[in-house]
Each structure stands twice: as C-alpha cells, then as structure tokens.
C-alpha cells in the first residue's frame, strides 16, 4: 500500500492510465490539426470556449464524453485515435 501511495503522490510519475489519457488527447489534437479543424471550431462543436479547449489540450486531459464528441465531430473513430495513442506509447517504451 505504501508503494502505491508513493507512486500516486509523486507528480512527476504518471501511472499508465494518465499516460494513455495524455497521449490520447495529444493524438486528438494531431487529428484536428491534420483535418485543419481549429480549436475555436472544435470548441464550438463541443459547446465550450476556445480557451477551455486549449486548456484541455495543454493539460492532456478531458472528459471522456468530450473526447468522443470531438472525435466523432471530425468523422474520426475514437477507437482509432486511442489505438494510435497506444501505439505511440508502446513505441516509446524501452525494449525488455
């Protein structure tokens, strides 16, 4: 129990869940850029401000419902974005 608490209280160390969430939001941002969808346009589709959208991208964290709405509004499969994020993370892991 103390090892888990030490891991979760260290802000410099992210557990796999937050790492994957951050990578997925980053991949969503890449998809928006590739589709030439601005933060303003994407924010409008989600019913939030551009500043809030920018904050979500900068923090690498957003509500799951926002992620799905954003991906689907760009005609992207949320699962494909998640798979790309997972592949990116797996490519960065050192070989065992």
Coordinates of C-alpha atoms in Angstrom, one line a residue:
X1 CA 0.0 0.0 0.0
X2 CA 2.8 2.5 0.8
X3 CA 4.4 1.8 -2.6
X4 CA 1.2 2.6 -4.4
X5 CA 0.7 5.8 -2.4
X6 CA 4.3 6.8 -3.1
X7 CA 3.7 6.3 -6.8
X8 CA 0.5 8.2 -7.0
X9 CA 1.6 11.1 -4.8
X10 CA 4.7 11.8 -7.0
X11 CA 3.5 14.3 -9.6
X12 CA 6.5 13.6 -11.9
X13 CA 5.5 9.9 -12.2
X14 CA 2.3 9.2 -14.1
X15 CA 0.6 5.8 -13.9
X16 CA -0.3 4.1 -17.2
X17 CA -3.9 5.4 -17.2
X18 CA -2.9 9.1 -17.1
X19 CA -0.1 8.5 -19.6
X20 CA -2.6 6.9 -22.0
X21 CA -5.1 9.7 -21.4
X22 CA -2.5 12.4 -22.2
X23 CA -1.3 10.5 -25.3
X24 CA -4.9 10.2 -26.5
X25 CA -5.7 13.9 -26.1
X26 CA -2.4 14.6 -27.9
X27 CA -3.4 12.3 -30.7
X28 CA -6.9 14.0 -30.9
X29 CA -5.1 17.4 -31.2
X30 CA -2.9 16.0 -34.0
X31 CA -6.1 14.7 -35.8
X32 CA -7.7 18.1 -35.5
X33 CA -4.6 19.7 -37.0
X34 CA -4.4 17.2 -39.8
X35 CA -8.1 17.9 -40.6
X36 CA -7.4 21.6 -40.3
X37 CA -10.0 21.9 -37.5
X38 CA -9.2 24.9 -35.4
X39 CA -9.5 24.9 -31.6
X40 CA -12.3 27.5 -32.0
X41 CA -14.3 25.3 -34.4
X42 CA -13.7 22.2 -32.2
X43 CA -14.7 24.1 -29.1
X44 CA -17.9 25.3 -30.8
X45 CA -18.8 21.7 -31.7
X46 CA -18.4 20.7 -28.0
X47 CA -20.2 23.7 -26.7
X48 CA -17.2 25.0 -24.8
X49 CA -15.0 28.1 -25.2
X50 CA -11.8 28.1 -27.2
X51 CA -9.9 28.8 -24.0
X52 CA -11.3 25.7 -22.4
X53 CA -10.5 23.6 -25.5
X54 CA -6.9 25.0 -25.4
X55 CA -6.7 24.2 -21.7
X56 CA -7.8 20.6 -22.3
X57 CA -5.1 20.2 -25.0
X58 CA -2.4 21.7 -22.8
X59 CA -3.3 19.6 -19.8
X60 CA -3.7 16.5 -21.9
X61 CA -6.9 15.6 -20.1
X62 CA -10.6 15.9 -21.0
X63 CA -13.9 14.3 -20.2
X64 CA -14.5 11.1 -22.0
X65 CA -17.7 12.4 -23.4
X66 CA -15.8 15.4 -24.8
X67 CA -13.2 13.1 -26.4
X68 CA -15.9 11.1 -28.1
X69 CA -17.8 14.2 -29.3
X70 CA -14.7 15.8 -30.6
X71 CA -13.5 12.7 -32.5
X72 CA -16.9 12.0 -33.9
X73 CA -17.4 15.6 -34.9
X74 CA -14.3 15.2 -37.1
X75 CA -15.6 11.9 -38.5
X76 CA -12.9 10.1 -36.7
X77 CA -13.2 6.8 -34.9
X78 CA -12.4 7.4 -31.2
X79 CA -11.0 3.8 -31.1
X80 CA -8.6 4.6 -33.9
X81 CA -7.3 7.7 -32.0
X82 CA -6.9 5.6 -28.9
X83 CA -5.1 2.9 -30.8
X84 CA -2.7 5.5 -32.3
X85 CA -2.0 6.9 -28.8
X86 CA -1.4 3.4 -27.5
X87 CA 1.0 2.6 -30.4
X88 CA 2.9 5.9 -29.7
X89 CA 3.3 4.9 -26.1
X90 CA 4.4 1.4 -26.9
X91 CA 7.0 2.7 -29.3
X92 CA 8.5 4.9 -26.6
X93 CA 8.8 2.0 -24.1
X94 CA 12.3 0.6 -23.8
X95 CA 12.7 -3.0 -25.1
X96 CA 12.6 -5.5 -22.3

